[in-house]
Short mmCIF file of C-alpha atoms and ligand atoms in Angstrom, two decimals:
data_model
loop_
_atom_site.label_atom_id
_atom_site.label_comp_id
_atom_site.label_asym_id
_atom_site.label_seq_id
_atom_site.Cartn_x
_atom_site.Cartn_y
_atom_site.Cartn_z
CA UNK A 120 93.79 178.68 -19.45
CA UNK A 121 93.63 175.71 -21.85
CA UNK A 122 91.06 177.74 -23.74
CA UNK A 123 93.53 180.37 -24.94
CA UNK A 124 95.49 180.68 -28.18
CA UNK A 125 98.32 183.20 -28.25
CA UNK A 126 99.50 184.36 -31.66
CA UNK A 127 102.15 186.94 -32.47
CA UNK A 128 101.69 188.40 -35.94
CA UNK A 129 104.18 189.34 -38.59
CA UNK A 130 105.84 186.10 -39.68
CA UNK A 131 104.94 184.97 -43.21
CA UNK A 132 103.76 181.37 -43.30
CA UNK A 133 105.73 179.05 -45.54
CA UNK A 134 105.66 175.31 -46.06
CA UNK A 135 103.17 172.49 -46.46
CA UNK A 136 100.34 171.02 -44.37
CA UNK A 137 98.15 167.99 -44.93
CA UNK A 138 94.44 168.08 -44.31
CA UNK A 139 92.37 165.22 -42.94
CA UNK A 140 88.82 164.07 -43.71
CA UNK A 141 85.99 166.58 -43.66
CA UNK A 142 84.24 167.23 -40.36
CA UNK A 143 81.01 167.78 -42.24
CA UNK A 144 81.36 164.39 -43.94
CA UNK A 145 82.70 162.15 -41.20
CA UNK A 146 79.88 163.02 -38.79
CA UNK A 147 77.31 161.84 -41.33
CA UNK A 148 79.32 158.71 -42.20
CA UNK A 149 79.25 157.84 -38.50
CA UNK A 150 75.48 158.21 -38.45
CA UNK A 151 75.17 156.10 -41.61
CA UNK A 152 76.72 153.14 -39.77
CA UNK A 153 73.54 152.94 -37.66
CA UNK A 154 71.72 151.69 -40.76
CA UNK A 155 73.49 148.31 -40.74
CA UNK A 156 74.52 146.03 -37.87
CA UNK A 157 78.13 144.84 -37.80
CA UNK A 158 81.59 146.38 -38.01
CA UNK A 159 82.15 149.53 -40.11
CA UNK A 160 85.48 151.23 -40.68
CA UNK A 161 85.81 154.96 -41.41
CA UNK A 162 89.26 156.12 -42.45
CA UNK A 163 90.79 159.61 -42.58
CA UNK A 164 88.71 160.77 -39.58
CA UNK A 165 90.03 163.98 -38.00
CA UNK A 166 90.59 163.95 -34.26
CA UNK A 167 88.24 166.81 -33.43
CA UNK A 168 85.72 167.44 -30.71
CA UNK A 169 82.64 167.02 -32.90
CA UNK A 170 83.75 163.53 -33.93
CA UNK A 171 84.24 162.68 -30.27
CA UNK A 172 80.75 163.94 -29.46
CA UNK A 173 79.24 161.93 -32.31
CA UNK A 174 81.16 158.90 -31.01
CA UNK A 175 79.44 159.39 -27.66
CA UNK A 176 76.05 159.64 -29.41
CA UNK A 177 76.78 156.30 -31.09
CA UNK A 178 77.87 154.79 -27.75
CA UNK A 179 74.55 155.86 -26.25
CA UNK A 180 72.68 154.18 -29.09
CA UNK A 181 74.48 150.95 -28.18
CA UNK A 182 77.20 151.07 -30.84
CA UNK A 183 80.88 151.26 -29.99
CA UNK A 184 83.20 153.69 -31.68
CA UNK A 185 86.95 153.15 -31.26
CA UNK A 186 89.66 155.38 -32.72
CA UNK A 187 93.08 154.18 -33.79
CA UNK A 188 95.01 157.05 -35.37
CA UNK A 189 92.70 158.42 -38.04
CA UNK A 190 90.63 155.24 -38.32
CA UNK A 191 87.31 154.76 -36.57
CA UNK A 192 86.00 151.25 -36.05
CA UNK A 193 82.31 151.28 -35.30
CA UNK A 194 80.39 148.21 -34.16
CA UNK A 195 76.66 148.59 -34.55
CA UNK A 196 74.25 146.30 -32.66
CA UNK A 197 71.23 144.44 -34.05
CA UNK A 198 68.91 146.49 -31.87
CA UNK A 199 70.10 150.07 -31.45
CA UNK A 200 68.52 152.22 -28.75
CA UNK A 201 66.62 154.84 -30.77
CA UNK A 202 67.60 157.80 -28.65
CA UNK A 203 70.11 160.63 -28.83
CA UNK A 204 70.83 162.02 -25.37
CA UNK A 205 70.03 165.60 -24.62
CA UNK A 206 73.41 166.64 -23.24
CA UNK A 207 75.24 165.53 -26.42
CA UNK A 208 72.72 166.69 -29.03
CA UNK A 209 72.69 170.12 -27.46
CA UNK A 210 76.43 170.37 -27.99
CA UNK A 211 76.33 169.54 -31.67
CA UNK A 212 73.64 170.25 -34.20
CA UNK A 213 74.71 167.46 -36.58
CA UNK A 214 73.31 164.98 -34.04
CA UNK A 215 69.87 165.68 -35.54
CA UNK A 216 70.90 163.42 -38.41
CA UNK A 217 70.38 160.34 -36.28
CA UNK A 218 66.67 161.09 -36.64
CA UNK A 219 66.32 159.79 -40.21
CA UNK A 220 68.68 156.86 -39.65
CA UNK A 221 67.03 155.68 -36.41
CA UNK A 222 63.51 156.06 -37.81
CA UNK A 223 64.49 154.03 -40.86
CA UNK A 224 66.24 151.34 -38.85
CA UNK A 225 63.97 151.00 -35.80
CA UNK A 226 60.72 152.82 -36.64
CA UNK A 227 61.24 155.29 -33.82
CA UNK A 228 63.60 158.04 -32.63
CA UNK A 229 63.84 160.32 -29.63
CA UNK A 230 66.15 163.24 -30.28
CA UNK A 231 66.64 166.42 -28.28
CA UNK A 232 66.41 169.57 -30.35
CA UNK A 233 69.86 170.60 -31.58
CA UNK A 234 72.26 173.22 -30.33
CA UNK A 235 75.50 173.92 -32.21
CA UNK A 236 76.89 177.24 -33.34
CA UNK A 237 75.25 180.48 -32.44
CA UNK A 238 74.20 181.53 -35.94
CA UNK A 239 70.76 182.82 -35.03
CA UNK A 240 67.80 180.65 -35.81
CA UNK A 241 68.70 177.27 -37.33
CA UNK A 242 65.40 175.45 -37.75
CA UNK A 243 64.85 171.81 -38.78
CA UNK A 244 61.44 172.23 -40.39
CA UNK A 245 62.61 170.83 -43.77
CA UNK A 246 63.89 167.68 -42.05
CA UNK A 247 60.60 167.18 -40.21
CA UNK A 248 58.35 167.96 -43.14
CA UNK A 249 60.28 165.61 -45.43
CA UNK A 250 60.26 162.75 -42.93
CA UNK A 251 56.54 163.31 -42.28
CA UNK A 252 55.84 162.94 -45.97
CA UNK A 253 57.65 159.58 -45.76
CA UNK A 254 55.25 158.40 -43.04
CA UNK A 255 56.88 159.61 -39.81
CA UNK A 256 54.87 161.25 -37.04
CA UNK A 257 56.48 163.74 -34.63
CA UNK A 258 55.67 165.18 -31.28
CA UNK A 259 57.74 167.71 -29.34
CA UNK A 260 57.69 167.25 -25.56
CA UNK A 261 59.97 169.00 -23.06
CA UNK A 262 62.57 169.87 -25.74
CA UNK A 263 62.71 166.32 -27.08
CA UNK A 264 61.41 165.36 -30.49
CA UNK A 265 59.62 161.99 -30.44
CA UNK A 266 59.36 160.42 -33.88
CA UNK A 267 57.65 157.21 -34.89
CA UNK A 268 56.89 155.54 -38.18
CA UNK A 269 53.84 153.42 -37.27
CA UNK A 270 53.65 151.80 -40.73
CA UNK A 271 57.33 152.13 -41.61
CA UNK A 272 58.80 154.77 -43.91
CA UNK A 273 57.77 154.85 -47.55
CA UNK A 274 59.18 156.51 -50.65
CA UNK A 275 57.78 159.84 -51.77
CA UNK A 276 58.65 163.02 -53.64
CA UNK A 277 60.16 165.75 -51.49
CA UNK A 278 60.99 169.16 -52.90
CA UNK A 279 63.11 171.23 -50.52
CA UNK A 280 62.42 174.92 -50.10
CA UNK A 281 66.19 175.50 -49.90
CA UNK A 282 68.99 173.03 -50.73
CA UNK A 283 69.65 172.35 -47.05
CA UNK A 284 72.63 170.07 -46.50
CA UNK A 285 71.31 168.55 -43.29
CA UNK A 286 67.76 168.04 -44.56
CA UNK A 287 69.01 166.36 -47.75
CA UNK A 288 71.24 164.08 -45.66
CA UNK A 289 68.54 163.24 -43.14
CA UNK A 290 66.11 162.32 -45.92
CA UNK A 291 68.78 160.32 -47.74
CA UNK A 292 69.58 158.37 -44.57
CA UNK A 293 65.88 157.63 -44.09
CA UNK A 294 65.14 156.84 -47.74
CA UNK A 295 67.76 154.13 -48.23
CA UNK A 296 65.73 151.73 -46.05
CA UNK A 297 62.25 153.09 -46.89
CA UNK A 298 59.77 151.12 -49.01
CA UNK A 299 59.79 152.28 -52.64
CA UNK A 300 61.41 155.25 -54.33
CA UNK A 301 62.13 158.64 -52.77
CA UNK A 302 62.97 161.63 -54.92
CA UNK A 303 64.64 164.62 -53.25
CA UNK A 304 64.28 167.73 -55.40
CA UNK A 305 66.28 170.94 -54.88
CA UNK A 306 68.76 168.74 -53.03
CA UNK A 307 72.06 170.02 -51.66
CA UNK A 308 75.06 169.20 -53.88
CA UNK A 309 77.87 169.49 -51.32
CA UNK A 310 80.84 167.10 -51.75
CA UNK A 311 80.33 165.87 -48.18
CA UNK A 312 76.82 164.74 -49.11
CA UNK A 313 78.18 162.93 -52.16
CA UNK A 314 80.67 161.24 -49.83
CA UNK A 315 77.80 160.07 -47.62
CA UNK A 316 75.97 158.72 -50.68
CA UNK A 317 79.12 156.85 -51.73
CA UNK A 318 79.41 155.17 -48.34
CA UNK A 319 75.71 154.27 -48.41
CA UNK A 320 76.20 152.77 -51.88
CA UNK A 321 79.04 150.63 -50.53
CA UNK A 322 76.58 149.47 -47.86
CA UNK A 323 74.19 148.37 -50.61
CA UNK A 324 71.96 151.43 -50.99
CA UNK A 325 70.54 152.31 -54.40
CA UNK A 326 71.08 156.02 -54.99
CA UNK A 327 71.12 158.00 -58.24
CA UNK A 328 71.97 161.66 -58.71
CA UNK A 329 73.99 162.44 -55.54
CA UNK A 330 75.91 165.64 -56.28
CA UNK A 331 73.07 166.94 -58.47
CA UNK A 332 69.93 168.75 -57.38
CA UNK A 333 67.70 165.70 -57.86
CA UNK A 334 68.51 162.57 -55.89
CA UNK A 335 66.57 159.37 -56.42
CA UNK A 336 66.73 156.64 -53.80
CA UNK A 337 65.34 153.15 -54.29
CA UNK A 338 64.81 151.71 -50.83
CA UNK A 339 66.30 148.30 -50.01
CA UNK A 340 65.37 145.79 -47.29
CA UNK A 341 68.71 145.85 -45.45
CA UNK A 342 72.25 147.18 -45.67
CA UNK A 343 75.71 145.78 -44.94
CA UNK A 344 78.63 147.32 -43.03
CA UNK A 345 81.25 149.13 -45.11
CA UNK A 346 84.80 150.45 -45.12
CA UNK A 347 85.01 154.04 -46.31
CA UNK A 348 87.62 156.81 -46.53
CA UNK A 349 86.35 160.30 -45.65
CA UNK A 350 86.57 162.95 -48.36
CA UNK A 351 89.26 165.60 -47.59
CA UNK A 352 88.14 168.68 -45.67
CA UNK A 353 87.81 171.58 -48.12
CA UNK A 354 87.16 173.97 -45.23
CA UNK A 355 90.31 172.97 -43.38
CA UNK A 356 92.22 173.30 -46.67
CA UNK A 357 90.68 176.68 -47.48
CA UNK A 358 91.41 177.99 -43.99
CA UNK A 359 95.16 177.23 -44.25
CA UNK A 360 95.24 178.83 -47.68
CA UNK A 361 93.72 182.05 -46.33
CA UNK A 362 96.15 181.91 -43.39
CA UNK A 363 99.05 181.71 -45.81
CA UNK A 364 97.59 184.44 -48.01
CA UNK A 365 97.11 187.02 -45.25
CA UNK A 366 100.78 186.71 -44.23
CA UNK A 367 102.03 187.07 -47.81
CA UNK A 368 103.73 183.68 -47.53
CA UNK A 369 103.62 180.54 -49.70
CA UNK A 370 101.63 177.62 -48.33
CA UNK A 371 100.89 174.26 -49.90
CA UNK A 372 97.92 172.25 -48.72
CA UNK A 373 98.32 168.56 -49.46
CA UNK A 374 95.89 165.63 -49.64
CA UNK A 375 92.98 167.92 -50.49
CA UNK A 376 90.59 168.18 -53.45
CA UNK A 377 91.08 171.64 -55.01
CA UNK A 378 88.11 171.04 -57.32
CA UNK A 379 85.92 171.35 -54.20
CA UNK A 380 87.26 174.87 -53.59
CA UNK A 381 86.81 176.35 -57.03
CA UNK A 382 84.94 179.50 -56.03
CA UNK A 383 87.09 180.13 -52.95
CA UNK A 384 90.29 179.78 -55.00
CA UNK A 385 88.93 182.08 -57.68
CA UNK A 386 88.15 184.77 -55.12
CA UNK A 387 91.59 184.44 -53.54
CA UNK A 388 93.16 184.80 -56.99
CA UNK A 389 91.04 187.95 -57.53
CA UNK A 390 92.66 189.47 -54.43
CA UNK A 391 96.10 189.02 -55.99
CA UNK A 392 97.08 185.58 -54.69
CA UNK A 393 98.99 183.28 -57.00
CA UNK A 394 97.17 179.96 -56.89
CA UNK A 395 98.56 176.72 -58.28
CA UNK A 396 96.07 173.85 -58.00
CA UNK A 397 96.89 170.23 -58.82
CA UNK A 398 94.77 167.12 -58.46
CA UNK A 399 95.29 166.69 -54.72
CA UNK A 400 97.25 169.73 -53.58
CA UNK A 401 97.17 173.48 -53.93
CA UNK A 402 99.83 176.12 -53.37
CA UNK A 403 99.07 179.73 -52.67
CA UNK A 404 101.32 182.77 -52.49
CA UNK A 405 99.73 185.77 -50.85
CA UNK A 406 100.16 189.34 -52.11
CA UNK A 407 101.84 192.05 -49.99
CA UNK A 408 98.38 193.48 -49.58
CA UNK A 409 95.18 191.91 -50.92
CA UNK A 410 92.96 193.75 -53.38
CA UNK A 411 89.36 194.18 -52.18
CA UNK A 412 86.77 191.80 -53.70
CA UNK A 413 83.05 191.17 -53.29
CA UNK A 414 81.91 187.74 -52.14
CA UNK A 415 78.47 186.18 -51.77
CA UNK A 416 78.03 182.92 -49.86
CA UNK A 417 75.86 180.35 -51.62
CA UNK A 418 75.15 176.63 -51.54
CA UNK A 419 77.83 174.50 -53.25
CA UNK A 420 79.43 175.12 -55.71
CA UNK A 421 79.15 178.73 -54.52
CA UNK A 422 81.42 180.34 -51.93
CA UNK A 423 81.03 178.37 -48.67
CA UNK A 424 79.44 180.16 -45.73
CA UNK A 425 81.95 178.38 -43.48
CA UNK A 426 84.77 180.22 -45.30
CA UNK A 427 83.09 183.60 -44.80
CA UNK A 428 84.70 184.60 -41.46
CA UNK A 429 88.19 183.65 -42.69
CA UNK A 430 87.65 185.66 -45.89
CA UNK A 431 86.38 188.68 -43.95
CA UNK A 432 89.46 188.55 -41.70
CA UNK A 433 91.67 188.44 -44.80
CA UNK A 434 89.82 191.29 -46.54
CA UNK A 435 90.05 193.45 -43.41
CA UNK A 436 93.58 194.41 -44.53
CA UNK A 437 92.73 194.72 -48.24
CA UNK A 438 93.36 197.76 -50.37
CA UNK A 439 89.83 199.07 -50.92
CA UNK A 440 86.32 198.21 -49.75
CA UNK A 441 84.87 194.71 -50.01
CA UNK A 442 81.27 193.60 -49.70
CA UNK A 443 80.59 190.13 -48.32
CA UNK A 444 76.97 189.00 -48.58
CA UNK A 445 75.90 186.18 -46.29
CA UNK A 446 73.04 184.24 -47.88
CA UNK A 447 73.00 181.16 -45.63
CA UNK A 448 73.20 182.29 -41.99
CA UNK A 449 71.88 185.75 -41.19
CA UNK A 450 73.29 185.63 -37.65
CA UNK A 451 76.89 184.79 -38.47
CA UNK A 452 78.34 188.18 -37.47
CA UNK A 453 79.25 188.06 -33.80
CA UNK A 454 82.97 187.86 -34.57
CA UNK A 455 82.93 191.17 -36.49
CA UNK A 456 83.07 193.14 -33.26
CA UNK A 457 86.19 191.17 -32.28
CA UNK A 458 87.88 192.03 -35.60
CA UNK A 459 87.00 195.68 -35.10
CA UNK A 460 88.67 195.56 -31.69
CA UNK A 461 91.81 194.62 -33.60
CA UNK A 462 91.49 197.80 -35.68
CA UNK A 463 89.43 196.50 -38.60
CA UNK A 464 86.78 198.77 -40.12
CA UNK A 465 83.81 196.49 -40.72
CA UNK A 466 80.10 196.88 -40.33
CA UNK A 467 77.15 194.63 -41.06
CA UNK A 468 73.97 195.92 -42.60
CA UNK A 469 71.40 193.13 -42.75
CA UNK A 470 73.08 190.23 -44.51
CA UNK A 471 75.79 192.46 -46.00
CA UNK A 472 79.21 193.02 -44.47
CA UNK A 473 81.06 196.12 -45.61
CA UNK A 474 84.82 195.85 -45.06
CA UNK A 475 86.91 198.97 -45.49
CA UNK A 476 90.44 197.68 -45.68
CA UNK A 477 92.86 199.04 -43.09
CA UNK A 478 96.66 199.26 -43.31
CA UNK A 479 97.20 197.14 -40.25
CA UNK A 480 95.58 195.24 -37.42
CA UNK A 481 96.79 195.35 -33.85
CA UNK A 482 96.72 192.39 -31.50
CA UNK A 483 94.46 192.37 -28.44
CA UNK A 484 92.31 189.96 -26.43
CA UNK A 485 89.35 188.62 -28.39
CA UNK A 486 86.67 185.95 -27.98
CA UNK A 487 86.72 182.84 -30.23
CA UNK A 488 82.90 182.87 -30.77
CA UNK A 489 82.50 179.67 -32.89
CA UNK A 490 84.56 177.23 -34.97
CA UNK A 491 85.14 179.30 -38.10
CA UNK A 492 85.23 182.62 -36.24
CA UNK A 493 87.98 181.27 -33.96
CA UNK A 494 89.93 180.23 -37.05
CA UNK A 495 89.31 183.62 -38.70
CA UNK A 496 90.45 185.52 -35.61
CA UNK A 497 93.63 183.44 -35.46
CA UNK A 498 94.20 184.34 -39.11
CA UNK A 499 93.77 188.03 -38.29
CA UNK A 500 96.23 187.57 -35.43
CA UNK A 501 98.83 186.19 -37.88
CA UNK A 502 98.85 189.56 -39.65
CA UNK A 503 98.35 191.81 -36.62
CA UNK A 504 100.98 193.86 -34.91
CA UNK A 505 101.89 192.38 -31.51
CA UNK A 506 100.15 189.69 -29.49
CA UNK A 507 96.59 188.47 -30.10
CA UNK A 508 95.00 186.44 -27.33
CA UNK A 509 92.01 184.35 -28.42
CA UNK A 510 89.90 183.26 -25.50
CA UNK A 511 87.21 180.56 -25.75
CA UNK A 512 89.58 178.98 -28.25
CA UNK A 513 88.08 175.53 -27.60
CA UNK A 514 85.65 176.29 -30.43
CA UNK A 515 88.45 175.69 -32.90
CA UNK A 516 88.86 172.14 -31.58
CA UNK A 517 85.39 171.30 -32.89
CA UNK A 518 86.61 171.56 -36.47
CA UNK A 519 90.42 171.66 -36.76
CA UNK A 520 92.70 168.76 -35.84
CA UNK A 521 96.05 170.20 -34.71
CA UNK A 522 95.24 173.83 -35.54
CA UNK A 523 98.01 175.40 -33.47
CA UNK A 524 100.61 172.74 -34.32
CA UNK A 525 99.97 172.92 -38.05
CA UNK A 526 100.22 176.73 -38.05
CA UNK A 527 103.41 176.54 -35.97
CA UNK A 528 104.85 174.05 -38.49
CA UNK A 529 104.29 176.71 -41.16
CA UNK A 530 106.31 179.22 -39.14
CA UNK A 531 103.59 180.97 -37.14
CA UNK A 532 104.51 182.25 -33.68
CA UNK A 533 101.58 180.61 -31.94
CA UNK A 534 100.90 178.58 -28.84
CA UNK A 535 98.14 177.18 -26.72
CA UNK A 536 98.45 178.73 -23.30
C1 UD1 B 1014 75.74 172.22 -42.80
C2 UD1 B 1014 77.13 172.28 -42.20
C3 UD1 B 1014 77.50 173.71 -41.84
C4 UD1 B 1014 77.36 174.59 -43.07
C5 UD1 B 1014 75.98 174.43 -43.69
C6 UD1 B 1014 75.82 175.17 -45.00
C7 UD1 B 1014 77.38 170.17 -41.07
C8 UD1 B 1014 77.54 169.46 -39.78
N1 UD1 B 1014 77.17 171.48 -40.98
O1 UD1 B 1014 74.86 172.70 -41.78
O2 UD1 B 1014 78.86 173.72 -41.40
O3 UD1 B 1014 77.53 175.93 -42.70
O4 UD1 B 1014 75.71 173.05 -43.94
O5 UD1 B 1014 76.74 174.73 -45.93
O6 UD1 B 1014 77.49 169.60 -42.13
N2 UD1 B 1014 67.21 175.64 -42.88
C9 UD1 B 1014 65.88 175.81 -42.59
N3 UD1 B 1014 65.16 174.72 -42.22
C10 UD1 B 1014 65.70 173.47 -42.16
C11 UD1 B 1014 67.05 173.31 -42.46
C12 UD1 B 1014 67.80 174.42 -42.83
O7 UD1 B 1014 65.34 176.92 -42.65
O8 UD1 B 1014 64.99 172.51 -41.84
C13 UD1 B 1014 68.01 176.82 -43.27
C14 UD1 B 1014 69.11 177.13 -42.25
O9 UD1 B 1014 68.63 177.91 -41.21
C15 UD1 B 1014 70.11 177.86 -43.12
C16 UD1 B 1014 69.99 177.13 -44.47
O10 UD1 B 1014 68.72 176.49 -44.45
O11 UD1 B 1014 69.73 179.18 -43.29
C17 UD1 B 1014 71.06 176.13 -44.74
O12 UD1 B 1014 71.15 175.22 -43.69
P1 UD1 B 1014 71.69 173.72 -43.92
O13 UD1 B 1014 72.22 173.59 -45.31
O14 UD1 B 1014 70.66 172.78 -43.47
O15 UD1 B 1014 72.92 173.67 -42.92
P2 UD1 B 1014 73.30 172.47 -41.94
O16 UD1 B 1014 73.07 171.17 -42.61
O17 UD1 B 1014 72.70 172.72 -40.61
#
């Protein structure tokens, strides 16, 4: 029963919430610590399941990761064990990032192939190809990827087929300790990646161009431990804004970086929301009924794929028909059936989602599916008539610290059963 969220729709959300550091940044910062022995401190770390899993990955490698409030203290040994255990890697795809760091630090890495969200095929060919061009050799045996760098890693020019966040990060983590200069072309430009680069720079890495599509890394012989504060979570912020918007209430998200949500805020404004963004907070007032809009997910600074389910839930009650085009993950649609069970009128055709806005949703029992889907379904439940029961709600714990409590503090009628 701990896996169930109960939400009774109808109450407008009002008030303010603070967001913590970004899940998609802190996991990489934790991996970055493996590049230098000694004590690292990561601040503003959300207390979410994925961080706990990454902590266990670090423990296995021989590091120790201790949480005090929102601060992680990570002690990294001189000789890390270059292995990420199967049971943990399978639970969280981001574990694959230890590959680049361990290869760079120890010359070898044994990493089980990743699991993570069920978004269809999520390959790691760009990671492998890039690391191979830096001198790594890989072999896949019994579901475990064995990597070695017999002559160490060396700088090279890598041009990514797609600006993959994970591949850019893996190559960055490997390049900082490689011999010579590595250039990553068509690199991802996500703020979480820039945050990783900033922590690596504090550790002594020489990196130019993070946040642009060409990153140049001049390898150094060794790195030092660092203290770093995680960039605020734009996805957590955006999710509370959509939650406020669908209820027609007024919600302020504090301690965030609205400039990282430019496209999402623009689209919300297009639906009739009043959006007031400041340097580190944003206030939204939702319309009585949103106006339909079209959205296409794209790499940053485009509309984030991880805001797609929340936006679809919101647009399900819009006046008119919206078209949401998913350009990053073709398989991200399992939750649509759950929204339709609530009375939404949505269908997917290839990568396109057609949403014919309905007057109202009605609560029922639905399956949480994955992190963002579970959040999106909760958001739908906030607007729905009657009680919505979200089973498999543990997915939300992978990405949202205090999801139910924060929504309740805004006036939602919500509880964890
Ligand atoms: C990261 C985020 C995830 C977000 C995604 C896109 C973390 C922990 N996760 O995931 O929440 O949805 O960025 O913003 O930060 N691809 C390949 N081959 C590869 C690598 C990727 O084909 O080697 C494809 C993927 O299948 C996908 C696209 O490239 O279609 C983008 O994936 P990528 O940017 O790598 O996402 P992740 O880093 O896995």
